[in-house]
Structure formats: C-alpha cells, structure tokens
Short mmCIF file of C-alpha atoms and ligand atoms in Angstrom, two decimals:
data_model
loop_
_atom_site.label_atom_id
_atom_site.label_comp_id
_atom_site.label_asym_id
_atom_site.label_seq_id
_atom_site.Cartn_x
_atom_site.Cartn_y
_atom_site.Cartn_z
CA MET R 6 9.73 -19.47 -12.20
CA LYS R 7 7.35 -22.27 -11.25
CA ILE R 8 3.87 -21.83 -12.71
CA TYR R 9 0.71 -23.26 -11.16
CA ARG R 10 -2.28 -23.03 -13.46
CA THR R 11 -5.62 -22.99 -11.64
CA ALA R 12 -9.14 -23.16 -12.97
CA ASP R 13 -10.29 -19.93 -11.40
CA TYR R 14 -9.81 -17.32 -8.67
CA GLN R 15 -11.06 -19.66 -5.92
CA GLU R 16 -8.55 -22.37 -6.75
CA MET R 17 -5.76 -19.77 -7.06
CA SER R 18 -6.66 -18.51 -3.58
CA ARG R 19 -6.80 -21.99 -2.02
CA THR R 20 -3.44 -22.92 -3.57
CA ALA R 21 -1.82 -19.71 -2.30
CA ALA R 22 -3.28 -20.26 1.18
CA MET R 23 -1.88 -23.80 1.26
CA ILE R 24 1.62 -22.48 0.57
CA LEU R 25 1.23 -19.71 3.17
CA ALA R 26 -0.08 -22.19 5.74
CA ALA R 27 2.82 -24.56 5.06
CA GLN R 28 5.25 -21.66 5.56
CA ILE R 29 3.67 -20.80 8.92
CA ARG R 30 3.79 -24.43 10.05
CA LEU R 31 7.41 -24.91 8.98
CA LYS R 32 8.55 -21.67 10.58
CA PRO R 33 6.03 -20.36 13.14
CA ASP R 34 7.90 -17.04 13.54
CA CYS R 35 8.30 -16.49 9.81
CA VAL R 36 8.17 -13.04 8.23
CA LEU R 37 5.38 -12.82 5.65
CA GLY R 38 5.44 -10.02 3.13
CA LEU R 39 1.81 -9.12 2.45
CA ALA R 40 -0.07 -7.31 -0.30
CA THR R 41 -3.43 -5.56 -0.39
CA GLY R 42 -5.80 -5.16 -3.37
CA SER R 43 -8.43 -7.58 -4.62
CA THR R 44 -6.11 -10.44 -5.57
CA PRO R 45 -5.02 -11.81 -2.16
CA VAL R 46 -8.41 -11.42 -0.43
CA GLY R 47 -9.51 -15.00 -1.20
CA ALA R 48 -6.24 -16.41 0.15
CA TYR R 49 -6.62 -14.35 3.33
CA GLU R 50 -10.19 -15.67 3.73
CA GLU R 51 -8.90 -19.22 3.45
CA LEU R 52 -6.20 -18.53 6.07
CA ILE R 53 -8.87 -17.13 8.40
CA ARG R 54 -10.95 -20.27 7.84
CA GLN R 55 -7.99 -22.51 8.68
CA TYR R 56 -7.22 -20.43 11.79
CA ARG R 57 -10.84 -20.72 12.98
CA ALA R 58 -10.73 -24.48 12.39
CA GLY R 59 -7.69 -24.64 14.68
CA TYR R 60 -5.16 -25.55 11.98
CA LEU R 61 -3.11 -22.36 12.05
CA ASP R 62 -1.46 -20.28 14.74
CA PHE R 63 -0.33 -16.73 13.96
CA SER R 64 0.93 -15.94 17.48
CA GLN R 65 4.57 -15.74 16.40
CA VAL R 66 4.10 -14.70 12.77
CA ARG R 67 5.50 -11.34 11.70
CA ALA R 68 3.94 -9.54 8.76
CA ALA R 69 5.35 -6.67 6.72
CA ASN R 70 3.24 -5.01 4.04
CA LEU R 71 4.46 -3.85 0.67
CA ASP R 72 3.03 -0.39 0.60
CA GLU R 73 0.73 2.33 1.90
CA TYR R 74 -0.84 5.49 0.46
CA ARG R 75 1.00 8.65 1.49
CA GLY R 76 -1.36 11.06 3.22
CA LEU R 77 -3.90 8.55 4.58
CA THR R 78 -4.09 7.95 8.30
CA ARG R 79 -4.53 4.46 9.67
CA ASP R 80 -8.20 4.98 10.51
CA ASN R 81 -9.01 5.99 6.91
CA ASP R 82 -11.03 3.10 5.49
CA GLN R 83 -9.01 3.27 2.24
CA SER R 84 -5.65 2.97 3.97
CA TYR R 85 -3.82 -0.31 3.54
CA TYR R 86 -3.45 -0.45 7.32
CA TYR R 87 -7.26 -0.52 7.58
CA PHE R 88 -7.48 -3.06 4.73
CA MET R 89 -5.16 -5.48 6.52
CA GLN R 90 -7.12 -5.20 9.77
CA GLN R 91 -10.41 -5.88 7.98
CA ASN R 92 -9.22 -8.63 5.65
CA LEU R 93 -6.87 -10.59 7.90
CA PHE R 94 -5.35 -9.27 11.11
CA LYS R 95 -8.45 -8.74 13.25
CA HIS R 96 -9.67 -12.28 12.44
CA VAL R 97 -6.54 -14.18 13.53
CA ASN R 98 -4.24 -14.22 16.56
CA ILE R 99 -1.40 -12.19 15.03
CA ARG R 100 0.05 -9.72 17.54
CA PRO R 101 -0.42 -6.07 16.51
CA GLU R 102 3.20 -5.38 17.47
CA ASN R 103 4.24 -8.01 14.91
CA THR R 104 2.54 -6.24 12.00
CA PHE R 105 4.41 -3.62 10.01
CA ILE R 106 3.32 -1.25 7.27
CA PRO R 107 4.67 2.11 6.09
CA ASP R 108 2.99 4.95 7.97
CA GLY R 109 1.09 7.05 5.40
CA SER R 110 0.49 9.82 7.91
CA ARG R 111 4.21 10.63 8.09
CA GLN R 112 4.85 13.52 5.74
CA ASP R 113 8.64 13.33 5.71
CA SER R 114 9.00 10.69 3.02
CA ASP R 115 12.78 10.26 3.27
CA GLU R 116 12.51 9.65 7.00
CA GLU R 117 9.55 7.28 6.72
CA CYS R 118 11.10 5.22 3.90
CA ALA R 119 14.40 4.90 5.79
CA ARG R 120 12.50 3.92 8.95
CA TYR R 121 10.56 1.21 7.11
CA GLU R 122 13.63 -0.19 5.39
CA ALA R 123 15.34 -0.41 8.83
CA VAL R 124 12.29 -2.26 10.22
CA LEU R 125 12.59 -4.82 7.42
CA SER R 126 16.31 -5.31 8.11
CA GLN R 127 15.64 -5.77 11.82
CA LEU R 128 13.10 -8.46 10.97
CA GLY R 129 15.88 -10.30 9.15
CA GLY R 130 14.22 -10.14 5.76
CA VAL R 131 11.02 -11.58 4.34
CA ASP R 132 10.63 -15.38 4.18
CA LEU R 133 7.63 -15.45 1.86
CA GLN R 134 6.41 -12.45 -0.13
CA ILE R 135 2.93 -12.33 -1.67
CA LEU R 136 2.56 -10.13 -4.72
CA GLY R 137 -0.37 -9.05 -6.86
CA LEU R 138 0.22 -7.64 -10.34
CA GLY R 139 -0.82 -4.17 -11.52
CA HIS R 140 -2.29 -3.70 -15.00
CA ASN R 141 0.87 -1.84 -15.98
CA GLY R 142 3.17 -4.51 -14.55
CA HIS R 143 3.73 -2.87 -11.19
CA ILE R 144 4.51 -4.82 -8.03
CA GLY R 145 4.05 -3.05 -4.74
CA PHE R 146 3.74 0.47 -6.08
CA ASN R 147 6.83 0.18 -8.25
CA GLU R 148 5.46 1.82 -11.34
CA PRO R 149 7.02 1.52 -14.83
CA ALA R 150 10.18 3.64 -14.76
CA ASP R 151 13.63 4.07 -16.27
CA THR R 152 15.36 2.22 -13.43
CA PHE R 153 14.45 -0.30 -10.73
CA ALA R 154 14.03 1.31 -7.28
CA LYS R 155 16.37 -0.34 -4.79
CA VAL R 156 14.72 0.39 -1.45
CA THR R 157 11.49 1.67 0.12
CA HIS R 158 10.67 4.97 -1.53
CA CYS R 159 7.93 7.51 -2.20
CA VAL R 160 6.16 6.94 -5.53
CA ASP R 161 4.08 9.19 -7.76
CA LEU R 162 1.23 6.93 -8.86
CA THR R 163 0.64 6.68 -12.60
CA ARG R 164 -2.65 7.54 -14.27
CA SER R 165 -3.30 3.83 -14.94
CA THR R 166 -2.92 2.99 -11.22
CA ILE R 167 -5.04 5.95 -10.11
CA GLU R 168 -7.77 4.81 -12.52
CA ALA R 169 -7.48 1.16 -11.40
CA ASN R 170 -7.79 2.17 -7.73
CA ARG R 171 -10.56 4.68 -8.41
CA ARG R 172 -13.10 1.88 -7.76
CA PHE R 173 -12.35 1.95 -4.03
CA PHE R 174 -12.94 5.70 -3.62
CA GLU R 175 -16.01 7.91 -3.95
CA LYS R 176 -14.42 10.34 -6.40
CA GLU R 177 -11.26 10.21 -8.49
CA GLU R 178 -9.94 13.31 -6.66
CA ASP R 179 -9.96 11.23 -3.46
CA VAL R 180 -7.43 8.69 -4.79
CA PRO R 181 -4.05 9.58 -3.26
CA ARG R 182 -1.40 10.60 -5.78
CA GLN R 183 1.55 9.18 -3.86
CA ALA R 184 2.45 6.07 -1.91
CA TYR R 185 5.30 4.59 0.09
CA SER R 186 6.42 1.28 -1.37
CA MET R 187 9.08 -1.35 -0.84
CA GLY R 188 11.56 -1.04 -3.68
CA ILE R 189 12.22 -3.69 -6.30
CA GLY R 190 15.50 -4.38 -4.47
CA THR R 191 13.58 -4.85 -1.21
CA ILE R 192 11.15 -7.26 -2.87
CA MET R 193 13.93 -9.21 -4.58
CA ARG R 194 15.59 -9.86 -1.19
CA ALA R 195 12.60 -12.00 -0.10
CA LYS R 196 13.61 -15.66 0.16
CA LYS R 197 10.50 -16.88 -1.67
CA ILE R 198 7.95 -15.00 -3.74
CA LEU R 199 4.37 -15.97 -4.59
CA LEU R 200 2.93 -13.98 -7.47
CA LEU R 201 -0.87 -14.24 -7.70
CA VAL R 202 -2.67 -13.23 -10.88
CA SER R 203 -6.30 -13.66 -11.83
CA GLY R 204 -8.51 -12.55 -14.70
CA SER R 205 -8.27 -12.00 -18.45
CA GLU R 206 -7.60 -8.27 -18.05
CA LYS R 207 -4.14 -9.22 -16.67
CA ALA R 208 -3.35 -11.76 -19.43
CA ALA R 209 -1.43 -9.40 -21.72
CA ILE R 210 0.73 -7.93 -18.96
CA LEU R 211 1.36 -11.36 -17.41
CA ARG R 212 2.75 -12.55 -20.73
CA GLU R 213 5.19 -9.62 -20.74
CA VAL R 214 6.15 -10.32 -17.13
CA VAL R 215 6.90 -13.99 -17.72
CA ALA R 216 8.07 -14.15 -21.33
CA GLY R 217 9.11 -10.59 -22.24
CA PRO R 218 12.42 -8.81 -21.70
CA VAL R 219 13.42 -7.87 -18.14
CA THR R 220 12.93 -4.11 -18.00
CA PRO R 221 11.92 -1.46 -15.44
CA ARG R 222 9.19 -0.52 -17.96
CA VAL R 223 7.52 -3.78 -16.79
CA PRO R 224 8.64 -3.82 -13.15
CA ALA R 225 7.45 -7.38 -12.38
CA SER R 226 9.63 -8.74 -15.21
CA ILE R 227 12.56 -8.57 -12.74
CA LEU R 228 11.02 -11.62 -11.05
CA GLN R 229 12.48 -13.71 -13.89
CA PHE R 230 15.81 -13.20 -12.09
CA HIS R 231 14.63 -14.27 -8.63
CA PRO R 232 15.70 -17.81 -7.68
CA ASP R 233 12.44 -18.85 -5.99
CA VAL R 234 9.29 -17.43 -7.55
CA THR R 235 6.01 -19.32 -7.81
CA LEU R 236 3.34 -17.88 -10.06
CA ILE R 237 -0.18 -19.02 -9.25
CA ALA R 238 -2.51 -17.83 -11.95
CA ASP R 239 -5.90 -18.83 -13.26
CA GLU R 240 -6.72 -19.93 -16.81
CA ALA R 241 -7.95 -16.48 -17.77
CA ALA R 242 -4.73 -14.76 -16.66
CA LEU R 243 -2.60 -17.40 -18.40
CA SER R 244 -4.62 -17.34 -21.61
CA ARG R 245 -1.89 -15.51 -23.55
CA LEU R 246 0.88 -17.86 -22.41
CA ASN R 247 1.43 -21.42 -23.49
CA ALA R 248 2.62 -22.42 -20.01
C1 LIG Q 322 -1.03 -3.89 -3.15
C2 LIG Q 322 -0.03 -3.74 -4.18
C3 LIG Q 322 -0.37 -3.68 -5.64
C4 LIG Q 322 -1.46 -4.66 -6.07
C5 LIG Q 322 -1.75 -4.52 -7.57
C6 LIG Q 322 -2.87 -5.44 -8.02
O1 LIG Q 322 -0.44 -3.89 -1.87
O2 LIG Q 322 1.09 -3.63 -3.85
O3 LIG Q 322 0.79 -3.91 -6.39
O4 LIG Q 322 -1.04 -5.97 -5.78
O5 LIG Q 322 -2.12 -3.20 -7.85
O6 LIG Q 322 -4.06 -5.02 -7.42
P1 LIG Q 322 -5.39 -5.90 -7.49
O7 LIG Q 322 -5.08 -7.14 -6.72
O8 LIG Q 322 -6.43 -5.06 -6.80
O9 LIG Q 322 -5.65 -6.15 -8.93
#
C-alpha cells in the first residue's frame, strides 16, 4: 500500500483529483468506481474545476458507484443517485447512459444485485476505484461481518453506520436500514484503488486497516492484499500511524 500524507482535507482532495485526472487522460474511456459521502466531495469539486477550465473531458468516461440505499428512489435527495448528480455528474460532460448505480427502488434484492454485478462485468471491470472509510472500517456498505462478501449484495446497516449517516436525514427513523453494495470481492477486482481518509475521528480505525490483522471484522483491512492501493490521508487521520 502506498501512503500519501497530506496536510489537510484540501490537499488530500487535490491529490486524489490529480490521480483521477491522470487516469482520465491516460484512458479517456476508463471505468471509474465512485463513492459518495463527505470524503470525496472535495476531489469531485476539483475535477469539476478542471473540467470547467477545459483540462478534462468526461465524454467517454464510464462511472459505476459502490452503493445505494435500498428503498430510496432516484429523486429522493438522500439517494446516492441524487448525490452523484449534485456533486459531480450534472457539472461535467459525462453521458447519463455511462453512469451506473444500484437501483434502490428495486425491491427484489437478489435480482437487483445480480443485475448490477452483470453491469460491472459488461463494463470490463473498474480501472480506478475511489473509497472512503466508515468509522467501523466499512468500505462501500460492507459492514463488519464474519466473512467477506464476494459480490454485490443487500446489506443490513449497522447501528454505527445508521448513526453516522443520521446527519444527512431529518430524523433517525428516516435513515434507510438496508443498502445495495458492491461486495468486497467486487471491490478487490478493481485494477487500482484510491482510499481517501480525513480527520482524527478515523485515526484509530485507519491504524487497524493499515497495520492490523486482515479480518472481515475490519472490512477495509482486506486492502492490504490488493496489489495496487494508494492511501491518501491527512495528518489527522494518520496520527495513530508512524507512516
Ligand atoms: C459511500 C460509501 C461509504 C463511505 C463511508 C465514509 O458510497 O460507500 O463507505 O465512503 O461511509 O463516509 P464519509 O466519507 O461520509 O465519512
């Protein structure tokens, strides 16, 4: 695992955007695996800035998201579909037909997960996957468990994740209890992975991810076994590691 230490969130975001931009320039029709949440927002802003300045072209880029809440329709302002439109897609020239995300409105979870996994295979796999890190070590919505999930699946969100995501909803009862998520196996098939982590509240879990045992109890620890992972983290997040 390569580790880039940055001073703060802004530098983490600029560094991540540079790597994403280089990927798009090297392979204009690349498949980007994208994440939602607070962590990648700064990198997306930087990509939008570079697009507006004429440095980046998304016309051939394909984008596949990690996850989506089960039960939310696309027009729900808390859906990850909506998040991606607001935070990236509507600001750049990516084609809507080249953006993919599990469909939270589909109730048949087996069917929807199989459909999404087939979409990812048809795309030929993810070239560069962006990941944020949950407080409990989750990536995508792969929560701590007894085994690593192989493929896209329906997840029961843990109390810690429901509480962490509570900030985006009016009431805790509004936070969905389930989500569709790429599996750990799906994520591990990405050719390159960029893990972004910011803030002291992630320092303890980041230490376990990078220096602890590989275990499904800390899902992101599996990244120690991926051949091409770059961690970009700020000082605060790295404060418990001597990297
Ligand atoms: C989002 C996702 C999650 C988040 C994680 C961190 O698509 O898959 O794993 O990356 O929960 O969230 P933030 O960035 O809000 O701290």
